[in-house]
Coordinates of C-alpha atoms and ligand atoms in Angstrom, one line a residue:
M1 CA -27.0 18.4 49.5
K2 CA -29.1 15.8 48.1
E3 CA -31.4 18.8 46.8
T4 CA -28.6 20.7 45.7
I5 CA -27.2 18.0 43.2
D6 CA -30.6 17.8 41.9
R7 CA -31.1 21.7 41.8
L8 CA -27.5 21.6 39.8
R9 CA -28.3 19.1 37.8
I10 CA -31.1 20.8 36.6
D11 CA -30.2 24.1 36.0
G12 CA -26.6 22.4 35.4
A13 CA -28.3 21.3 31.7
E14 CA -29.8 24.0 31.3
R15 CA -26.6 27.0 31.3
I16 CA -24.6 24.0 29.1
G17 CA -27.8 24.2 27.4
S18 CA -29.0 27.9 26.6
A19 CA -24.7 29.0 25.8
T20 CA -24.6 30.0 22.9
T21 CA -20.6 30.5 22.4
E22 CA -17.7 28.2 22.8
A23 CA -16.3 31.1 24.8
D24 CA -19.7 30.7 27.0
L25 CA -19.0 26.3 27.1
E26 CA -15.9 27.3 28.7
A27 CA -16.6 30.0 31.4
L28 CA -19.7 27.1 32.3
R29 CA -16.5 24.0 32.5
T30 CA -15.0 26.4 34.5
A31 CA -18.1 27.7 37.4
L32 CA -19.1 24.1 37.7
L33 CA -16.4 21.2 36.5
G34 CA -13.0 23.7 37.8
R35 CA -11.4 24.3 40.6
K36 CA -13.0 26.1 42.6
G37 CA -16.3 25.0 40.1
E38 CA -20.0 24.3 41.8
V39 CA -19.2 20.3 41.6
T40 CA -16.2 20.5 42.8
L41 CA -16.7 22.4 46.5
L42 CA -19.7 20.1 47.1
L43 CA -17.4 17.2 46.2
R44 CA -14.9 19.3 49.3
G45 CA -17.6 19.1 51.4
L46 CA -18.4 15.4 51.4
K47 CA -16.1 15.4 54.6
D48 CA -19.4 17.1 56.4
V49 CA -21.9 15.4 55.4
A50 CA -22.7 12.0 58.2
E51 CA -20.4 9.2 57.5
A52 CA -23.5 7.0 56.5
D53 CA -25.2 8.9 53.6
R54 CA -21.0 9.5 52.5
P55 CA -20.7 7.0 50.3
K56 CA -24.0 7.5 48.6
M57 CA -23.6 10.7 48.5
G58 CA -20.7 11.5 46.3
A59 CA -21.6 8.2 44.4
E60 CA -24.6 10.6 43.4
L61 CA -21.6 13.9 43.0
N62 CA -20.2 11.6 41.0
R63 CA -23.0 11.0 38.6
L64 CA -23.4 14.8 37.8
K65 CA -19.6 15.1 37.0
G66 CA -20.2 12.7 34.0
E67 CA -23.5 14.1 33.6
L68 CA -22.2 17.4 32.8
G69 CA -19.0 16.7 31.5
A70 CA -20.9 14.8 28.5
L71 CA -22.8 17.8 28.7
L72 CA -19.9 20.5 27.8
E73 CA -18.8 18.7 25.2
A74 CA -22.2 17.3 23.7
R75 CA -22.9 21.2 22.7
L76 CA -19.5 21.9 22.3
V77 CA -20.0 19.8 19.3
E78 CA -23.2 21.5 18.4
L79 CA -21.6 24.6 18.2
G80 CA -19.3 23.5 15.7
G81 CA -16.6 22.9 18.1
T82 CA -14.8 19.4 18.0
E83 CA -13.8 17.9 21.2
V84 CA -10.2 17.1 20.3
M85 CA -9.3 19.4 17.9
D86 CA -8.7 23.0 17.4
G87 CA -9.3 26.0 14.9
P88 CA -11.8 25.7 12.2
A89 CA -13.7 23.0 11.7
L90 CA -13.5 20.0 9.1
D91 CA -13.9 21.2 6.0
L92 CA -15.3 18.1 3.9
T93 CA -14.9 19.9 0.5
L94 CA -11.7 19.9 0.5
P95 CA -10.4 16.7 -1.7
G96 CA -8.8 14.2 -0.3
T97 CA -5.7 12.5 0.0
P98 CA -5.6 10.1 -3.8
P99 CA -4.9 6.6 -3.2
T100 CA -1.2 4.9 -3.8
G101 CA -2.9 2.3 -6.0
P102 CA -2.5 -1.0 -6.2
G103 CA 0.5 -3.0 -4.3
T104 CA 3.2 -4.1 -6.1
N105 CA 5.9 -6.9 -6.1
H106 CA 9.6 -6.5 -4.3
L107 CA 12.2 -5.4 -7.0
L108 CA 13.6 -7.6 -4.9
L109 CA 11.0 -10.3 -6.0
T110 CA 10.1 -9.3 -9.4
T111 CA 13.6 -9.7 -9.8
L112 CA 14.2 -13.3 -8.4
E113 CA 12.0 -13.9 -10.4
A114 CA 12.9 -12.9 -13.8
V115 CA 16.3 -15.0 -13.1
C116 CA 14.7 -18.0 -12.9
D117 CA 12.7 -18.1 -15.8
I118 CA 15.6 -16.9 -17.6
F119 CA 17.0 -20.4 -16.1
Y120 CA 13.9 -21.9 -17.2
G121 CA 14.6 -21.2 -20.0
L122 CA 17.3 -22.9 -20.1
G123 CA 16.0 -25.7 -18.7
F124 CA 16.3 -25.5 -15.0
S125 CA 13.2 -26.5 -12.6
R126 CA 13.5 -24.9 -9.2
G127 CA 13.7 -26.3 -5.9
V128 CA 13.5 -25.1 -2.3
G129 CA 15.5 -25.4 1.1
P130 CA 15.1 -24.4 4.8
E131 CA 16.6 -20.6 5.8
V132 CA 16.6 -22.2 9.7
E133 CA 19.4 -24.6 8.5
L134 CA 21.0 -27.9 10.1
D135 CA 24.7 -27.0 10.3
Y136 CA 25.5 -30.5 9.0
Y137 CA 24.2 -29.0 5.5
N138 CA 25.3 -25.5 6.0
F139 CA 28.6 -26.4 6.5
T140 CA 29.5 -29.8 7.1
A141 CA 28.2 -31.9 3.5
L142 CA 29.0 -28.8 1.5
N143 CA 33.7 -29.8 3.0
F144 CA 33.8 -27.3 4.8
P145 CA 36.4 -28.1 7.7
D146 CA 35.6 -28.3 11.3
D147 CA 37.9 -25.0 11.4
H148 CA 37.1 -22.9 8.9
P149 CA 36.6 -19.6 9.5
A150 CA 33.2 -18.9 8.4
R151 CA 31.9 -21.3 10.7
D152 CA 32.6 -18.1 13.5
I153 CA 30.0 -17.1 15.5
Q154 CA 30.8 -13.9 13.8
D155 CA 29.3 -15.0 10.3
T156 CA 27.0 -16.8 11.1
F157 CA 23.2 -16.7 12.9
Y158 CA 23.5 -20.4 15.1
I159 CA 20.0 -21.1 17.2
N160 CA 21.8 -23.9 18.8
P161 CA 25.2 -25.7 17.7
K162 CA 23.3 -27.3 15.5
V163 CA 21.7 -25.1 13.8
C164 CA 21.3 -21.9 12.6
L165 CA 20.2 -19.7 9.4
R166 CA 21.9 -20.7 6.6
T167 CA 24.5 -18.1 5.7
Q168 CA 24.1 -19.4 1.3
T169 CA 21.3 -20.9 -1.1
S170 CA 24.9 -23.8 -1.0
P171 CA 23.1 -26.3 0.8
V172 CA 19.4 -26.3 -0.2
Q173 CA 22.6 -28.4 -3.6
V174 CA 22.9 -31.2 -0.8
R175 CA 19.4 -32.5 1.0
T176 CA 18.5 -32.6 -3.4
M177 CA 20.7 -35.0 -4.2
E178 CA 20.3 -36.3 -1.8
I179 CA 16.5 -37.2 -2.6
T180 CA 17.3 -36.9 -6.8
E181 CA 19.2 -39.0 -9.6
P182 CA 20.5 -37.3 -12.0
P183 CA 21.0 -35.9 -14.6
L184 CA 19.6 -32.6 -13.0
A185 CA 20.0 -28.8 -13.7
M186 CA 17.7 -26.8 -11.1
I187 CA 18.6 -23.4 -8.9
F188 CA 17.7 -22.8 -6.1
P189 CA 16.7 -19.4 -5.0
G190 CA 16.1 -17.9 -1.8
R191 CA 17.3 -15.7 1.5
V192 CA 20.5 -16.0 3.1
Y193 CA 21.0 -14.7 6.1
R194 CA 24.4 -13.4 8.2
N195 CA 25.7 -11.6 11.9
E196 CA 26.8 -8.8 9.4
N197 CA 25.9 -4.6 10.8
A198 CA 24.0 -3.0 7.8
D199 CA 26.1 -0.5 5.6
A200 CA 25.9 0.2 1.5
S201 CA 26.9 -3.2 0.1
H202 CA 25.7 -5.4 3.8
S203 CA 22.9 -6.8 4.9
S204 CA 22.1 -9.0 7.9
E205 CA 19.6 -10.7 5.2
F206 CA 19.7 -10.7 1.5
Y207 CA 19.3 -13.1 -1.1
Q208 CA 21.2 -15.5 -3.0
I209 CA 20.8 -17.8 -6.1
E210 CA 22.1 -20.9 -6.6
G211 CA 22.5 -23.4 -9.5
L212 CA 23.4 -26.9 -10.2
V213 CA 23.5 -28.3 -12.6
V214 CA 24.5 -32.6 -12.2
G215 CA 25.6 -35.3 -15.2
E216 CA 28.1 -37.0 -17.3
A217 CA 30.9 -35.5 -18.7
I218 CA 29.4 -31.5 -18.0
S219 CA 32.5 -29.4 -17.7
M220 CA 33.8 -25.8 -17.1
A221 CA 32.8 -25.4 -20.6
D222 CA 29.4 -25.5 -19.4
L223 CA 29.3 -23.7 -17.0
K224 CA 30.7 -21.0 -18.9
D225 CA 28.3 -21.1 -21.0
T226 CA 25.6 -21.1 -19.0
I227 CA 26.9 -18.0 -17.4
D228 CA 27.1 -16.3 -20.3
S229 CA 23.8 -16.9 -21.4
F230 CA 22.0 -15.5 -18.3
V231 CA 24.2 -12.3 -17.9
R232 CA 23.7 -11.5 -21.7
N233 CA 19.1 -12.4 -20.7
F234 CA 20.0 -10.7 -17.4
F235 CA 21.4 -7.2 -18.9
G236 CA 20.3 -6.9 -22.2
A237 CA 24.0 -6.8 -22.6
N238 CA 27.0 -8.5 -25.0
E239 CA 29.1 -8.0 -22.0
P240 CA 31.3 -10.5 -21.6
T241 CA 32.4 -12.6 -18.2
R242 CA 35.3 -13.6 -16.9
F243 CA 36.4 -16.3 -14.4
R244 CA 39.3 -15.5 -11.6
P245 CA 40.4 -18.5 -9.5
H246 CA 39.5 -18.6 -6.3
Y247 CA 38.4 -20.4 -3.4
F248 CA 34.9 -22.5 -1.7
P249 CA 35.4 -25.3 0.1
F250 CA 32.7 -27.1 -1.9
T251 CA 33.9 -26.1 -5.7
E252 CA 36.9 -27.6 -7.7
P253 CA 38.6 -25.3 -9.3
S254 CA 36.6 -22.2 -8.3
V255 CA 36.1 -19.4 -9.8
E256 CA 34.9 -15.8 -9.7
V257 CA 32.8 -14.9 -12.0
D258 CA 33.2 -11.2 -13.4
M259 CA 31.2 -9.7 -15.9
Q260 CA 32.2 -6.3 -17.4
C261 CA 30.9 -2.8 -16.2
V262 CA 27.7 -2.3 -17.5
A263 CA 28.3 1.4 -15.7
C264 CA 31.3 2.0 -18.2
H265 CA 31.9 -0.9 -20.5
G266 CA 35.1 -2.2 -19.2
K267 CA 37.1 1.3 -19.2
G268 CA 36.8 1.3 -15.6
C269 CA 34.7 4.6 -13.3
G270 CA 33.4 4.9 -10.4
V271 CA 31.2 1.8 -10.3
C272 CA 32.7 -1.4 -11.1
G273 CA 36.1 0.9 -8.9
Q274 CA 38.2 2.1 -12.3
T275 CA 38.4 -2.2 -12.4
G276 CA 35.7 -2.0 -15.3
W277 CA 35.1 -5.6 -14.3
L278 CA 32.5 -6.7 -12.3
E279 CA 32.2 -9.5 -9.4
I280 CA 28.4 -11.3 -10.0
M281 CA 29.3 -14.9 -8.8
G282 CA 31.3 -17.7 -6.9
A283 CA 30.9 -20.5 -9.1
G284 CA 33.4 -24.0 -9.7
M285 CA 33.2 -27.9 -10.0
V286 CA 30.8 -29.9 -7.7
H287 CA 34.0 -31.2 -5.5
P288 CA 33.9 -35.0 -4.7
N289 CA 33.4 -34.8 -1.1
V290 CA 30.0 -33.3 -1.9
F291 CA 28.9 -35.7 -4.4
K292 CA 29.8 -38.2 -1.6
A293 CA 27.7 -36.4 1.4
A294 CA 24.3 -36.6 -0.8
G295 CA 25.5 -40.2 -1.9
Y296 CA 26.1 -39.9 -5.2
E297 CA 29.1 -41.6 -6.9
D298 CA 31.6 -39.5 -7.9
D299 CA 33.8 -41.6 -9.7
K300 CA 30.4 -41.2 -11.8
Y301 CA 28.8 -38.0 -12.5
T302 CA 30.7 -33.9 -12.6
G303 CA 28.8 -30.9 -12.2
F304 CA 28.8 -27.6 -12.0
A305 CA 27.3 -25.0 -9.1
F306 CA 27.1 -20.9 -8.6
G307 CA 25.5 -18.9 -6.6
M308 CA 24.9 -14.8 -7.0
G309 CA 24.1 -12.5 -5.2
I310 CA 19.6 -11.6 -6.5
D311 CA 20.3 -8.0 -4.5
R312 CA 23.6 -7.4 -6.0
I313 CA 22.6 -9.0 -9.5
A314 CA 19.4 -5.9 -9.0
M315 CA 21.1 -3.0 -7.5
L316 CA 23.8 -3.4 -10.7
K317 CA 21.1 -3.6 -12.9
Y318 CA 19.3 -0.4 -11.8
G319 CA 21.6 2.2 -10.2
I320 CA 21.3 1.1 -6.6
G321 CA 24.0 1.9 -4.6
D322 CA 22.9 0.9 -0.9
I323 CA 21.3 -2.2 0.1
R324 CA 19.9 -0.6 3.4
L325 CA 17.6 1.3 0.4
L326 CA 15.9 -2.4 -0.6
Y327 CA 15.3 -3.3 2.9
E328 CA 13.6 -0.5 4.0
N329 CA 10.4 -0.5 2.6
D330 CA 10.2 4.0 1.3
L331 CA 7.6 4.1 -1.6
R332 CA 8.9 6.6 -3.3
F333 CA 12.4 4.1 -3.6
L334 CA 10.0 1.1 -4.6
N335 CA 7.8 2.5 -6.0
Q336 CA 10.7 3.7 -8.7
F337 CA 10.3 -0.2 -10.4
R338 CA 6.7 -0.7 -11.2
G339 CA 7.1 -3.1 -14.1
V340 CA 9.9 -3.1 -14.3
L341 CA 10.6 -6.8 -15.6
Ligands
DAH401 N1 27.8 -20.0 -1.4 C1 28.7 -18.8 -1.9 C2 28.7 -16.9 -1.1 O1 27.8 -17.5 -0.8 C3 28.5 -18.7 -3.2 C4 28.9 -19.9 -4.2 C5 30.1 -19.6 -4.8 C6 28.1 -21.0 -4.1 C7 30.7 -21.0 -5.7 C8 28.4 -21.9 -5.0 C9 29.3 -21.9 -6.1 O2 27.2 -22.8 -6.0 O3 29.7 -23.0 -6.6 O4 29.3 -17.0 -0.8

């Protein structure tokens, strides 16, 4: 058998080398390595080889099989075909795919920075807090009663009974007041999480920006003026705002802030649900219990706070109808907002 193997090694290589078409090569592959090919038959004949020689012969045959296979592939490439592709050979003269251009900030980040810039102009500075937050800061210190429905497992991603993913940026208010003496005017932008099913207006992660101003004799009029300045700057229009009474545990009184609809200027349209108004944030005067939790003398200071959704105001400004677009990272969508702000 050894001689047969040696002969096939030389003879096979010669036959492969002299093949001139891909069809010849295919025929050779069948003749040598196919189901009834010469190498295959030899492998089958191994059972008749003396037991002592069998392992050696088996190894030889497998080596031959590998060598012939490699020669077949190499010759195929020489003949202009490729190992993996059928069809015409690669045309190196074709123009390539143009590069997509340099990367850019995501619309949400651009919006977040633009909002911060407006508040810097109003004298605010910026702070941060953790996204993985203690239940204490996310709820208790913000005057949420123990049985408040927002603590329900439905809305909050709990990591353990005392630790959750923050559902709002408001906890940064308390963390900041614990280490900062008044007067202060600060904003806290960041990502928040809620256990919600995604739809056109809900996402389990989104961005908020929190504002907090504390000092002596800070009033609701300061809040109104600050928000009006922001709206004028960000939306670039003189849309009026209005306060509607509301409830938040951490402010008293609490309001929801509406601005006149950017799309119809108050006439009523699909964007504003025919009301002429768009809700843009929650706000109010800081509740004395929140001051207490932060260690402030609650009768000395007053303050206002607000919280708004970055996603929401970006969607309103650019007419984006589905929040999920902001998280899918489809370049065809994102590239429309290159350098908008
Ligand atoms: N944290 C509130 C929310 O996520 C928004 C909010 C409302 C923040 C009123 C505030 C505020 O600071 O005063 O719904």
